[in-house]
Coordinates of C-alpha atoms and ligand atoms in Angstrom, one line a residue:
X1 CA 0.0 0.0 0.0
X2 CA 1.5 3.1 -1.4
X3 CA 1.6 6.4 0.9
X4 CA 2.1 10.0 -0.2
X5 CA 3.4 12.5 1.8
X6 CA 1.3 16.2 1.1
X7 CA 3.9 18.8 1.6
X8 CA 3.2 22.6 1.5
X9 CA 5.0 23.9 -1.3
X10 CA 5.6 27.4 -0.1
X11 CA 7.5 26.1 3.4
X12 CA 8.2 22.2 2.6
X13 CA 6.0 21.4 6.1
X14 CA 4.3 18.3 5.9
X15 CA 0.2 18.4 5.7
X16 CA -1.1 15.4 5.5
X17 CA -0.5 11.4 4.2
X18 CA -2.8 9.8 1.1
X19 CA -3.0 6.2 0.5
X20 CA -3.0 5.5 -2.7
X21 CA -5.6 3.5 -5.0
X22 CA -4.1 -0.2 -5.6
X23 CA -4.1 -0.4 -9.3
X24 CA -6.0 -4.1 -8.3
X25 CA -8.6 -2.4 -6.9
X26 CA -9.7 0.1 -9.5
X27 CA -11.7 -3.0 -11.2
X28 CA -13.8 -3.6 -8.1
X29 CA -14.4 0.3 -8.4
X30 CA -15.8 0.4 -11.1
X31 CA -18.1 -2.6 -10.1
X32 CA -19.0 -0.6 -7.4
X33 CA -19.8 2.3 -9.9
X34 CA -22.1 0.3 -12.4
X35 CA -24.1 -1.3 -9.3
X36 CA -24.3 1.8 -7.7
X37 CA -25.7 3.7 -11.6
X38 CA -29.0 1.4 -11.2
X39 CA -29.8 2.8 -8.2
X40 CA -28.5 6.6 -8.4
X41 CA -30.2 6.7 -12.3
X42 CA -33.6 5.5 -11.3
X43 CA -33.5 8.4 -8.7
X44 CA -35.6 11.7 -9.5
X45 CA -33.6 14.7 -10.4
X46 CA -35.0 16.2 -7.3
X47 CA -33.9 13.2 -4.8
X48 CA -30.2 13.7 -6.5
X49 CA -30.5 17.9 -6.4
X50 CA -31.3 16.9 -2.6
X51 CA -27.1 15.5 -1.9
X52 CA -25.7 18.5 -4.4
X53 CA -27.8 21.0 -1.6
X54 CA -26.6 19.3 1.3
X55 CA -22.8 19.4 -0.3
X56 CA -23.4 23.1 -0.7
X57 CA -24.7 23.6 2.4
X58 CA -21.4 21.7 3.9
X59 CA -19.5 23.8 1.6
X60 CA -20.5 27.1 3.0
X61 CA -19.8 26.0 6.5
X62 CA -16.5 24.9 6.0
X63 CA -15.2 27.6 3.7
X64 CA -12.3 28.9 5.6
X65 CA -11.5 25.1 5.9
X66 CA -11.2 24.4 3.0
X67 CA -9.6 27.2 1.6
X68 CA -6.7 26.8 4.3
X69 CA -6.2 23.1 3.2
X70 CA -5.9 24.1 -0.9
X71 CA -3.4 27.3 0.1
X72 CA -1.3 24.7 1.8
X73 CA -1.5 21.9 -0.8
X74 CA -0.7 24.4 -3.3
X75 CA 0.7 27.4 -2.0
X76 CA -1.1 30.3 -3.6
X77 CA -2.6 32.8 -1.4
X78 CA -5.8 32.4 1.1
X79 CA -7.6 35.2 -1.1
X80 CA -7.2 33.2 -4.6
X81 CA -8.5 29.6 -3.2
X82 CA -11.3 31.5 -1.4
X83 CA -11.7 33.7 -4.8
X84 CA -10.7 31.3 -7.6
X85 CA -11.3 27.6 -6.7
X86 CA -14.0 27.5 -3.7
X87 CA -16.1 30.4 -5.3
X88 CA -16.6 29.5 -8.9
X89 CA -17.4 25.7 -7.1
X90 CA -19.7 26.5 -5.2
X91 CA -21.5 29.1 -8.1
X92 CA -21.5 26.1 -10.2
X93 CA -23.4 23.7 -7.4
X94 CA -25.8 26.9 -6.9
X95 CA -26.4 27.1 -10.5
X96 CA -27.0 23.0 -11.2
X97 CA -29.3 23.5 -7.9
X98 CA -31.1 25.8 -9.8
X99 CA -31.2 25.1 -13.5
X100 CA -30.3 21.5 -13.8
X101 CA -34.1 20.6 -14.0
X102 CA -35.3 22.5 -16.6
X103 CA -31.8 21.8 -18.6
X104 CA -32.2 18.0 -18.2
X105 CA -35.8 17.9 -18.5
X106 CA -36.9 16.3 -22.0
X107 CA -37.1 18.9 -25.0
X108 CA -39.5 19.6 -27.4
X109 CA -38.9 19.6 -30.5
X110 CA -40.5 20.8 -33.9
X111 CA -42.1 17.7 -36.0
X112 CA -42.3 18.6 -39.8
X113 CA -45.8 18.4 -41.7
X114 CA -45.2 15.2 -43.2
X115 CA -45.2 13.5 -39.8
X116 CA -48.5 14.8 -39.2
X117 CA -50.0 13.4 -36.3
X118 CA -46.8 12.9 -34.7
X119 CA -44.8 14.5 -31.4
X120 CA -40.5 14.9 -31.1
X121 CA -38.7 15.4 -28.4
X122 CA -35.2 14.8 -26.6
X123 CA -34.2 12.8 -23.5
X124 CA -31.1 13.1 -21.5
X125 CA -30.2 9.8 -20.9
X126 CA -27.0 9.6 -18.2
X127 CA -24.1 7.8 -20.1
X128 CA -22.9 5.6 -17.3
X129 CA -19.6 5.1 -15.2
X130 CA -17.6 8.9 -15.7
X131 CA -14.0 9.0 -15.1
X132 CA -12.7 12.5 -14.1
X133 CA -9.1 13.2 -13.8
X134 CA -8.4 16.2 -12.6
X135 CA -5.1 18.7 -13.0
X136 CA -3.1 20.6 -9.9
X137 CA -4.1 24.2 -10.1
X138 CA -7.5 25.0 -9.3
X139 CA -7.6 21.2 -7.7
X140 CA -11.3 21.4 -6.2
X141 CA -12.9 23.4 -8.9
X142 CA -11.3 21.9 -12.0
X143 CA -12.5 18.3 -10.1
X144 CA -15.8 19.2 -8.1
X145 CA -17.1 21.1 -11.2
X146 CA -17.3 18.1 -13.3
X147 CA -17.9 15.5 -11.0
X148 CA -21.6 17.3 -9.9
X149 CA -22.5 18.0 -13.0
X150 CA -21.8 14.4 -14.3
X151 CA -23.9 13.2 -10.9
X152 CA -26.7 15.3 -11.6
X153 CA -28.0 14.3 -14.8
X154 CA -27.8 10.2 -12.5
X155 CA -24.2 9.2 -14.0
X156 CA -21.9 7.8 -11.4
X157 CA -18.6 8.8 -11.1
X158 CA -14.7 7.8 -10.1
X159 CA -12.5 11.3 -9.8
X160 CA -8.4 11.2 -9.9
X161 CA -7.4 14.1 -8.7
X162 CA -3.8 15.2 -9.2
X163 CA -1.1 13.6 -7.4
X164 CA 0.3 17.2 -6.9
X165 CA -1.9 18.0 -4.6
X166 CA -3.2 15.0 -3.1
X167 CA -4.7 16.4 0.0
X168 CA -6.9 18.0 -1.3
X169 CA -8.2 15.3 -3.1
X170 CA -9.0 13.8 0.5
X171 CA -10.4 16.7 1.6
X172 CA -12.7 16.6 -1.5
X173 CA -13.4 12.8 -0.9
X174 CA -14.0 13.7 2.5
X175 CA -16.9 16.4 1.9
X176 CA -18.7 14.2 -0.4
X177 CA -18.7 11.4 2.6
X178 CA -19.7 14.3 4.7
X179 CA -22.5 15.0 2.8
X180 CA -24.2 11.5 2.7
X181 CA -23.8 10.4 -1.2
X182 CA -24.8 7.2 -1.2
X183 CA -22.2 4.1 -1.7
X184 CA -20.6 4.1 -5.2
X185 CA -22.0 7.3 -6.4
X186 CA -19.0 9.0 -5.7
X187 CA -15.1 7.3 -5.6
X188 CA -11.7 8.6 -5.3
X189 CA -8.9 7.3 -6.6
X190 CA -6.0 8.7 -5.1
X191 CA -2.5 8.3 -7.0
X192 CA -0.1 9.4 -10.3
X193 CA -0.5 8.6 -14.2
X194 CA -0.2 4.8 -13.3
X195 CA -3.6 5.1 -11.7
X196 CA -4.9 7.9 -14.6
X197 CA -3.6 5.3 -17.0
X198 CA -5.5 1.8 -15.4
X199 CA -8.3 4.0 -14.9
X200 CA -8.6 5.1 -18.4
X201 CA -7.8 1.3 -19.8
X202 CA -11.0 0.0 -17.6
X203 CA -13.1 1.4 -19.9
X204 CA -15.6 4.1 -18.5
X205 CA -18.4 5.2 -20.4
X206 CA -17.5 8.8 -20.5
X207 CA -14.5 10.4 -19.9
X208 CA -13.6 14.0 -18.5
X209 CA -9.7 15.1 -18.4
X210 CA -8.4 18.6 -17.6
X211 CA -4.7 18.9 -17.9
X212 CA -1.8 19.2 -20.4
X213 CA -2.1 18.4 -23.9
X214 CA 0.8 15.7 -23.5
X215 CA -1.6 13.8 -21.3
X216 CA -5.0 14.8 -23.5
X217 CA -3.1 12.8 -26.7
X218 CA -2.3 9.6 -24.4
X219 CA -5.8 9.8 -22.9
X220 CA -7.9 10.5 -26.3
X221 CA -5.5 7.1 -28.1
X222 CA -6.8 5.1 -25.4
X223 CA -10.0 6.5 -25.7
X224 CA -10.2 5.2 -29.0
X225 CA -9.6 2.1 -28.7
X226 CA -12.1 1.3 -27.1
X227 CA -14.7 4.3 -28.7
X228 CA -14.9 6.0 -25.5
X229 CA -16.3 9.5 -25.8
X230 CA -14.4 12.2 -24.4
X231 CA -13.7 15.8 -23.6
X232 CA -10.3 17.4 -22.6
X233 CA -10.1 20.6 -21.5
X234 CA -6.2 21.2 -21.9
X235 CA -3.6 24.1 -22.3
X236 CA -3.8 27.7 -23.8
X237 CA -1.5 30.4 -24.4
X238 CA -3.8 33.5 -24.0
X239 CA -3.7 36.1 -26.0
X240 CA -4.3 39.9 -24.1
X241 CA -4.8 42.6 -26.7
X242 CA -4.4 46.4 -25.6
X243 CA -5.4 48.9 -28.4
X244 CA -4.7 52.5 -28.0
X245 CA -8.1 53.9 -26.8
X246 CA -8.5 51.5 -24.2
X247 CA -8.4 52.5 -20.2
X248 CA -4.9 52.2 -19.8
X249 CA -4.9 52.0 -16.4
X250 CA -7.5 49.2 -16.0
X251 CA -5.6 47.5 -18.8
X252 CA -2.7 47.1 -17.1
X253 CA -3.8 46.4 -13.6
X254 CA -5.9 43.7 -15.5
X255 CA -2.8 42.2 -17.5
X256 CA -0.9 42.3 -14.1
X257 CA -3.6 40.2 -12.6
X258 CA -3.8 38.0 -15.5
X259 CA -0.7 37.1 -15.6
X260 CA 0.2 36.6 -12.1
X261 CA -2.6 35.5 -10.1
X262 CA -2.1 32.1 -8.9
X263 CA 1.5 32.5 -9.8
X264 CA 0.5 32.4 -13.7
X265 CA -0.5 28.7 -13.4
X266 CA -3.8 29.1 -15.0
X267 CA -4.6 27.7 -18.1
X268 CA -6.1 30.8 -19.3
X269 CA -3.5 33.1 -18.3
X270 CA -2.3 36.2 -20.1
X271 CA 0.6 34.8 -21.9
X272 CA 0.8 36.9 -24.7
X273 CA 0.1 40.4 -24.2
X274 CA 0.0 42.7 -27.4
X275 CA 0.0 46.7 -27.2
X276 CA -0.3 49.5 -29.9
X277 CA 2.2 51.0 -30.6
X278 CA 1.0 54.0 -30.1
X279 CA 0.8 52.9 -26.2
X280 CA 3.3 50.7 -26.2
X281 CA 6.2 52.9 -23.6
X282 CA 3.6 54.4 -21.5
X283 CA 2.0 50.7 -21.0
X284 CA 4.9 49.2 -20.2
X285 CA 5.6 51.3 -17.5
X286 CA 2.0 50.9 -15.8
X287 CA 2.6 46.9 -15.6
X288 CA 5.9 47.5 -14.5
X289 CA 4.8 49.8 -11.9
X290 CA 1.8 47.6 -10.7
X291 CA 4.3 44.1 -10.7
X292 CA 6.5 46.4 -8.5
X293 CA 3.7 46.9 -5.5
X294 CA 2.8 43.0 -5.9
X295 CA 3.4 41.1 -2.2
X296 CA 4.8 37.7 -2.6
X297 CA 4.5 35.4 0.1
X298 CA 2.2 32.9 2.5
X299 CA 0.1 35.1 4.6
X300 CA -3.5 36.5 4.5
X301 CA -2.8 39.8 2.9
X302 CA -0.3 38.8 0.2
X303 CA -0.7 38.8 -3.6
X304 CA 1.3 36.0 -5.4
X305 CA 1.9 32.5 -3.4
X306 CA 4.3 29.9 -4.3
X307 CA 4.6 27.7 -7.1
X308 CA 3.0 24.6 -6.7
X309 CA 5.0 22.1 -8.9
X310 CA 8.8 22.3 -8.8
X311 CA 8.5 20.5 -12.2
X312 CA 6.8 23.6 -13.1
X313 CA 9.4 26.2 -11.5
X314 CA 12.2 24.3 -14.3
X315 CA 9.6 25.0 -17.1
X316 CA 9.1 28.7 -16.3
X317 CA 13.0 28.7 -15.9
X318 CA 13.9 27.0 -19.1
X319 CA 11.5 29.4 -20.9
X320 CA 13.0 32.5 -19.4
X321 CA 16.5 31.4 -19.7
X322 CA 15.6 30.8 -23.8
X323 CA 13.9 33.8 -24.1
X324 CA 17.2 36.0 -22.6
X325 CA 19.7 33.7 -24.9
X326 CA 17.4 35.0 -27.8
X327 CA 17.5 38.3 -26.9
X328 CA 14.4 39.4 -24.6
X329 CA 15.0 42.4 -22.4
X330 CA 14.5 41.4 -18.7
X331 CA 12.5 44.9 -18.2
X332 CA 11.2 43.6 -14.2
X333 CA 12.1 40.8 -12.1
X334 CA 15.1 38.1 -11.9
X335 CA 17.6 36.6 -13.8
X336 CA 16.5 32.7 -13.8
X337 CA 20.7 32.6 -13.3
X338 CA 20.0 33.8 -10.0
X339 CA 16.6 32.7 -8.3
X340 CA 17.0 31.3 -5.0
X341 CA 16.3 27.9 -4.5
X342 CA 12.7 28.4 -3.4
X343 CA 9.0 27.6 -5.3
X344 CA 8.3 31.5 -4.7
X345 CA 9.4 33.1 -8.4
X346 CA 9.0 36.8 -8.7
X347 CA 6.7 37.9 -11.4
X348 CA 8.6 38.8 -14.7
X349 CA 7.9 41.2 -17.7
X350 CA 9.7 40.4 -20.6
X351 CA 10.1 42.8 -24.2
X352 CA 11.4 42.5 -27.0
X353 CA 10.4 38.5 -27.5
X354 CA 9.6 36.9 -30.9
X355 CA 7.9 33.3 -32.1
X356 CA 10.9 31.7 -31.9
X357 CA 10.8 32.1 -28.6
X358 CA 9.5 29.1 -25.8
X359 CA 7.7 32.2 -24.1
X360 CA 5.7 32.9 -27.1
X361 CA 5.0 29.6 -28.4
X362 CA 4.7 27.0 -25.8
X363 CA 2.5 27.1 -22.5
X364 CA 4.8 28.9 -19.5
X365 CA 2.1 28.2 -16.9
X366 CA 4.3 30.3 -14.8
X367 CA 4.6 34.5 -13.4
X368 CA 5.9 35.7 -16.9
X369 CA 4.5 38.4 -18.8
X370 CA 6.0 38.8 -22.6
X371 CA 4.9 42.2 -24.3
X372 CA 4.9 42.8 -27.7
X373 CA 3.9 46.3 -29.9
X374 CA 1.7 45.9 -32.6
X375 CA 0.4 48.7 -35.4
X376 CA -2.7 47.6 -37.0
X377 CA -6.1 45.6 -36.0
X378 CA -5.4 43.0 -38.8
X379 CA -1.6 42.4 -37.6
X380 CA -2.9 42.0 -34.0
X381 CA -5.6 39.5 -34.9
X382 CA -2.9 37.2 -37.2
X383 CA -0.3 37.5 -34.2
X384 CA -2.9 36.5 -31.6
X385 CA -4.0 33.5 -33.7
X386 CA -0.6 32.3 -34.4
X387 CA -0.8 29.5 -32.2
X388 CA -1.5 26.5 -31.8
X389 CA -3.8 27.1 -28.9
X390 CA -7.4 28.7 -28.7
X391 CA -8.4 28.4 -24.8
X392 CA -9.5 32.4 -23.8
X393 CA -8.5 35.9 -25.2
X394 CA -8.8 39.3 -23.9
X395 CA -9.3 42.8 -25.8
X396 CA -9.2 45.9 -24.0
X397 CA -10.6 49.3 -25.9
X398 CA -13.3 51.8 -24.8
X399 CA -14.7 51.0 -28.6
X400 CA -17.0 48.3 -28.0
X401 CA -17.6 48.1 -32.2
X402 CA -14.3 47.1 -32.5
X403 CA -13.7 45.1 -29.5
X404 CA -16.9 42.9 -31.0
X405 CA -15.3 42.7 -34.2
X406 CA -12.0 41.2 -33.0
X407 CA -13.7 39.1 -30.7
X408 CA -15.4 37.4 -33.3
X409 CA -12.5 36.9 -35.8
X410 CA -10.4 35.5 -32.5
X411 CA -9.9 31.4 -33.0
X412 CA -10.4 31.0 -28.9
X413 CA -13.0 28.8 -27.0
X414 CA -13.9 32.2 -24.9
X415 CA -13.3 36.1 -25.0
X416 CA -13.5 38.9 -22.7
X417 CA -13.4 42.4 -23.0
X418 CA -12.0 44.9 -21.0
X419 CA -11.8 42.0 -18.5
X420 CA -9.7 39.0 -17.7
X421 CA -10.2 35.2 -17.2
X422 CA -13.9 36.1 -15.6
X423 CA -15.9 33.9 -18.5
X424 CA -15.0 31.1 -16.6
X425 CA -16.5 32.4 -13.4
X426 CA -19.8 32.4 -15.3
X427 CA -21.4 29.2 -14.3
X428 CA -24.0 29.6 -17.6
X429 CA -21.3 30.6 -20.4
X430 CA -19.9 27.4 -22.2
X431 CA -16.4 26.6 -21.2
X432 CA -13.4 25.1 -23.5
X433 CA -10.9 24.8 -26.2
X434 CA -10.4 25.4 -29.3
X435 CA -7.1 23.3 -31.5
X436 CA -4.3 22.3 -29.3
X437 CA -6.4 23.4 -26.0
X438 CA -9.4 20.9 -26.3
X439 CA -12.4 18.8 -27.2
X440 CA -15.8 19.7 -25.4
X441 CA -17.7 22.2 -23.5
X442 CA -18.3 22.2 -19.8
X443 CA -20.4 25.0 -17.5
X444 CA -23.8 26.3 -18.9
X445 CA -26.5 23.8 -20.5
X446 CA -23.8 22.5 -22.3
X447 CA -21.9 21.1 -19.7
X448 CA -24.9 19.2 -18.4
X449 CA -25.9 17.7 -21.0
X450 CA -21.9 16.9 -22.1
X451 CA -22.7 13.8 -19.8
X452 CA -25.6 12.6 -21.3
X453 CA -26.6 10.9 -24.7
X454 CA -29.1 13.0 -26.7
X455 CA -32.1 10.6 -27.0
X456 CA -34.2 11.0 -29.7
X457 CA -38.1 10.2 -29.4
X458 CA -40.9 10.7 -31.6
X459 CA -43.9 9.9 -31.0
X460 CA -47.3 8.5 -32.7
X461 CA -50.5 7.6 -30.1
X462 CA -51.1 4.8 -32.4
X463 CA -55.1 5.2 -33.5
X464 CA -54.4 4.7 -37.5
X465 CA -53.8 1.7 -39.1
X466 CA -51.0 2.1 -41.2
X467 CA -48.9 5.2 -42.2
X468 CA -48.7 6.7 -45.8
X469 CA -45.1 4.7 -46.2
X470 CA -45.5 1.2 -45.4
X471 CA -46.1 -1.2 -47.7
X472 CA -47.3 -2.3 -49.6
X473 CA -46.1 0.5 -52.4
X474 CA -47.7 -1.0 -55.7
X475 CA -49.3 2.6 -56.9
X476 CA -48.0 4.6 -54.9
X477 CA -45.0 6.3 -56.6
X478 CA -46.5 8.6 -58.7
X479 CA -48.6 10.2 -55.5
X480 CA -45.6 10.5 -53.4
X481 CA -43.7 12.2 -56.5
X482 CA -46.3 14.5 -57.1
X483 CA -46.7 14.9 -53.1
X484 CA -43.2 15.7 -52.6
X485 CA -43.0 17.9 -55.5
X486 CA -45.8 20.2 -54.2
X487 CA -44.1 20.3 -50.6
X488 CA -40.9 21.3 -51.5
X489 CA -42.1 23.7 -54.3
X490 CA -41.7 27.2 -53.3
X491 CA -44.1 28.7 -52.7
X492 CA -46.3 25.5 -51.4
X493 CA -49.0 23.9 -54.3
X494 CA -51.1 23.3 -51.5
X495 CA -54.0 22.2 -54.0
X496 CA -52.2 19.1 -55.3
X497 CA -50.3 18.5 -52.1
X498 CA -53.6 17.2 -50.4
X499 CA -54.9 16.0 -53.4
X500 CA -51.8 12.9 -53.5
X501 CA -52.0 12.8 -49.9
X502 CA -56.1 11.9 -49.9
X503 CA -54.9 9.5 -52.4
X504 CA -52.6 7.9 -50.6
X505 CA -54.6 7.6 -47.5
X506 CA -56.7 5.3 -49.7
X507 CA -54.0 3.1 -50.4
Ligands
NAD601 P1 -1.0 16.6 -16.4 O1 -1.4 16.4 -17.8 O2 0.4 16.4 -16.1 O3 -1.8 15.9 -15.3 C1 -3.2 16.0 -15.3 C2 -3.8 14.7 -14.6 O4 -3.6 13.6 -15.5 C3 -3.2 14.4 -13.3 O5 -4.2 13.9 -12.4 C4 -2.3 13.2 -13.7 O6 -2.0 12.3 -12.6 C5 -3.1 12.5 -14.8 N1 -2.3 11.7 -15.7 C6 -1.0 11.9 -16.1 N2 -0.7 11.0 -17.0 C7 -1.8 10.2 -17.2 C8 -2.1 9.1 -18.1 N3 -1.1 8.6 -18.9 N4 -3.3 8.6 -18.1 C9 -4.3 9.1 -17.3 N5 -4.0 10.1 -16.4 C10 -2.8 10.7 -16.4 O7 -1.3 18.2 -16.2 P2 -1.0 19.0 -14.9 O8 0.4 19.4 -14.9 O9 -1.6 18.4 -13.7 O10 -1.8 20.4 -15.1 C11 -1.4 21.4 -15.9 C12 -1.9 21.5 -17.2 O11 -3.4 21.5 -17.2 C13 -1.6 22.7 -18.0 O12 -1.3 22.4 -19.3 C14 -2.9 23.5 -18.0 O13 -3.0 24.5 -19.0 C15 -3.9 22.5 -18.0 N6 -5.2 23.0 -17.5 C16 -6.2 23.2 -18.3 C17 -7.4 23.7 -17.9 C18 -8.6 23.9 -18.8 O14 -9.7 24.0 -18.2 N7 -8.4 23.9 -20.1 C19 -7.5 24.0 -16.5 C20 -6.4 23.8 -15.7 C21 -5.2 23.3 -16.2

């Protein structure tokens, strides 16, 4: 039985042991799982909505809790767990509270005149056994946010969260315990990509991944193999576009934010921040200025925590150190030469980068800010979508004509204007990828029905005999030619439409 030690990365104190899921046992979970679906499918909606209420309610009571135990298993600040990873959970549960009935109840649909007589609608039927596996940063929303809204619509489900930060995958194993789901509903396996991997190989009947697009390839071959639907919501490079006439001083408090918050590990973090020209110097100075006032550190007040992964601190290093060798100017922070040996990086502006550069091209995930001038709307849009990425974009100008116009011609799963990252904090706005940064919406209507096979149903009360269209056909090909023909004519022959239809009643 495998053990892992949950240290805080900000001090290296130990929180907390996990035992790990024996790669044995994930069979008889999903056992569990499949028993478990009869029961939790054949529920109401409302008797399910009734364990999502009482998991609020536990939610609320235990906020400063939890938010203590995800600053310590990740180290970014009180503020930003509270702010980023407890509040957009708990929105979501409040909004599936709310909507999920009317979003999951059956859908009408329109039935064409030539199935007279005849109603449509739509089902959600639950798929089955969902496997989440979940990534380090935001670990309770990027894990709780799926999981309910797979349970809602009567799925069962088996989470992974990340072996990063494994205690607060207990803690989130512990509040569903807490909060009465019944047995099998809900299971946690608790482990690395050896327990992602049997997981995946066991063959669940939906899966849900959130994490690097290294991982979303391995996941979505094995998916295949065995026809396994999917949806991965993986990495972005963000795109943050200032144009001359916007409020430059919102602008670049907003860039700082974006950039930094959570010490830049976010998938849909400012990584690419363009600036007219025009604006360029005086811009440049205002994020400079802002970084400068940032407080970096563990307690209540402070702005930028730790880094949670130290694999991450040698990525954000490696790109830095590339970007210098190619010729960046270091315009604020320090020389990766000379960081101290610590998870705390200080928040870094780089100009003068280019394409060639890691910083500009691959996902930094990390406190670095890369600026580049641009002259026209066309050049800004081509730069922006030069990449291989498409998760959010940001485009800040005081003419809302315009900022709709790029917005539309942006290749990016989300936009916001004149504000950063927020889309995802809006429970009823799809959320996702484009390219390189996924497959699949989650949040809204979308993401509830995401874990649910569209079912088709039409329906006939069954009083005729026979319909126009079964056999037998002797005679009546001519009718339904002549039929058709006066349907489809524009505008409508009603005359000889009912004429061949009479007819073929007769038939
Ligand atoms: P990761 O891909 O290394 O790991 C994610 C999860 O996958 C972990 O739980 C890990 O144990 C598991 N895993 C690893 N290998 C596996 C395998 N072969 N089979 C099954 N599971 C496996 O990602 P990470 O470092 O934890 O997270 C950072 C990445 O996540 C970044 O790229 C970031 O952009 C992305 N991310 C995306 C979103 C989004 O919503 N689009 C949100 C947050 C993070």
């Amino acid at each position: 039985m495998a053990v892992r030690i949950a240290e805080n990365p900000a001090t290296g104190e130990r929180i907390g042991e996990i035992v790990e899921t024996d790669l044995d046992m994930i069979r008889d979970m999903y056992e569990k799982a499949r028993k478990s679906f009869e029961m939790w499918s054949s529920l109401s909606i409302d008797e399910r909505l009734s364990y999502l209420k009482r998991l609020k309610a536990l939610m609320v009571e235990e906020m400063d809790a939890i938010a203590k135990n995800i600053s310590l298993d990740t180290g970014k600040v009180l503020t930003e767990a509270l702010v980023a990873d407890i509040l957009p959970t708990v929105d979501s549960l409040d909004y599936i509270i709310k909507r999920a009935k009317s979003i999951l109840s059956p859908q009408k649909r329109k039935t064409p005149l030539l199935l007279i007589g005849k109603k449509s609608y739509v089902e959600y039927m639950p798929r089955g056994v969902v496997l989440v596996i979940s990534p380090w940063n935001y670990p309770l929303q990027l894990s709780v946010v799926p999981v309910i809204s797979a349970l809602v619509s009567g799925n069962t489900v088996i989470l992974k969260p990340s072996e990063v930060t494994p205690f607060v995958g207990k803690c989130i194993e512990e509040l569903f315990q807490k909060a009465g789901f019944p047995e099998g509903v809900f299971q946690v396996a608790h482990g690395g990509k050896e327990v992602g991997a049997k997981l995946t190989e066991e063959k669940p009947d939906f899966i849900f991944f959130t994490g690097s697009v290294k991982t979303g390839k391995i996941i979505q071959k094995v998916a295949a193999e065995h026809l396994i639907p999917t949806a991965l919501e993986l990495g972005g490079k963000d795109p943050f576009i200032v144009f001359e006439d916007a409020n430059l001083e919102r602008a670049a408090k907003g860039a700082v934010w974006a950039a930094f918050t959570n010490a830049g590990q976010v998938c849909m973090s400012a990584e690419r921040i363009f600036v007219e020209k025009s604006v360029y110097e005086r811009f440049l100075e205002l994020v400079k200025k802002e970084t400068e006032k940032l407080v970096q550190g563990t307690d209540q007040d402070a702005d930028v925590g730790s880094m949670t992964s130290a694999m991450q601190v040698d990525i954000v290093k490696s790109h830095v150190k590339d970007a210098l060798k190619k010729g960046a100017k270091l315009e604020l922070g320090v020389n990766p030469d000379e960081w101290p040996d610590s998870m705390f990086v200080k928040p870094i502006i780089l100009s003068g980068v280019s394409k060639d550069m890691d910083i500009m091209s691959e996902e930094t995930f990390g406190p670095v800010m890369p600026i580049v001038p641009f002259e026209t709307e066309d050049e800004v849009i081509r730069l922006a979508n030069d990449t291989e990425f498409g998760l959010n974009a940001s485009v800040w100008t005081k003419d809302l004509k315009k900022a709709r116009r790029v917005a539309s011609r942006l290749v990016s799963g989300a936009v916001t204007i004149n504000e950063a990252l927020v889309s995802v904090a809006n429970p009823d706005l799809p959320f996702g990828g484009v390219k390189a940064s996924g497959i699949g919406r989650y949040h809204g209507e979308e993401g509830l029905r995401l874990f649910c096979h569209d079912k088709a149903i039409l329906l006939d009360r069954g009083i005729l005999k026979k319909e126009v269209q079964w056999y037998p056909y002797k005679g009546k090909y001519q009718d339904f030619l002549r039929l058709l023909q006066s349907y489809f004519r524009s505008p409508r022959a009603w005359i000889p439409f009912l004429q061949s239809f009479l007819r073929l009643l007769k038939k």
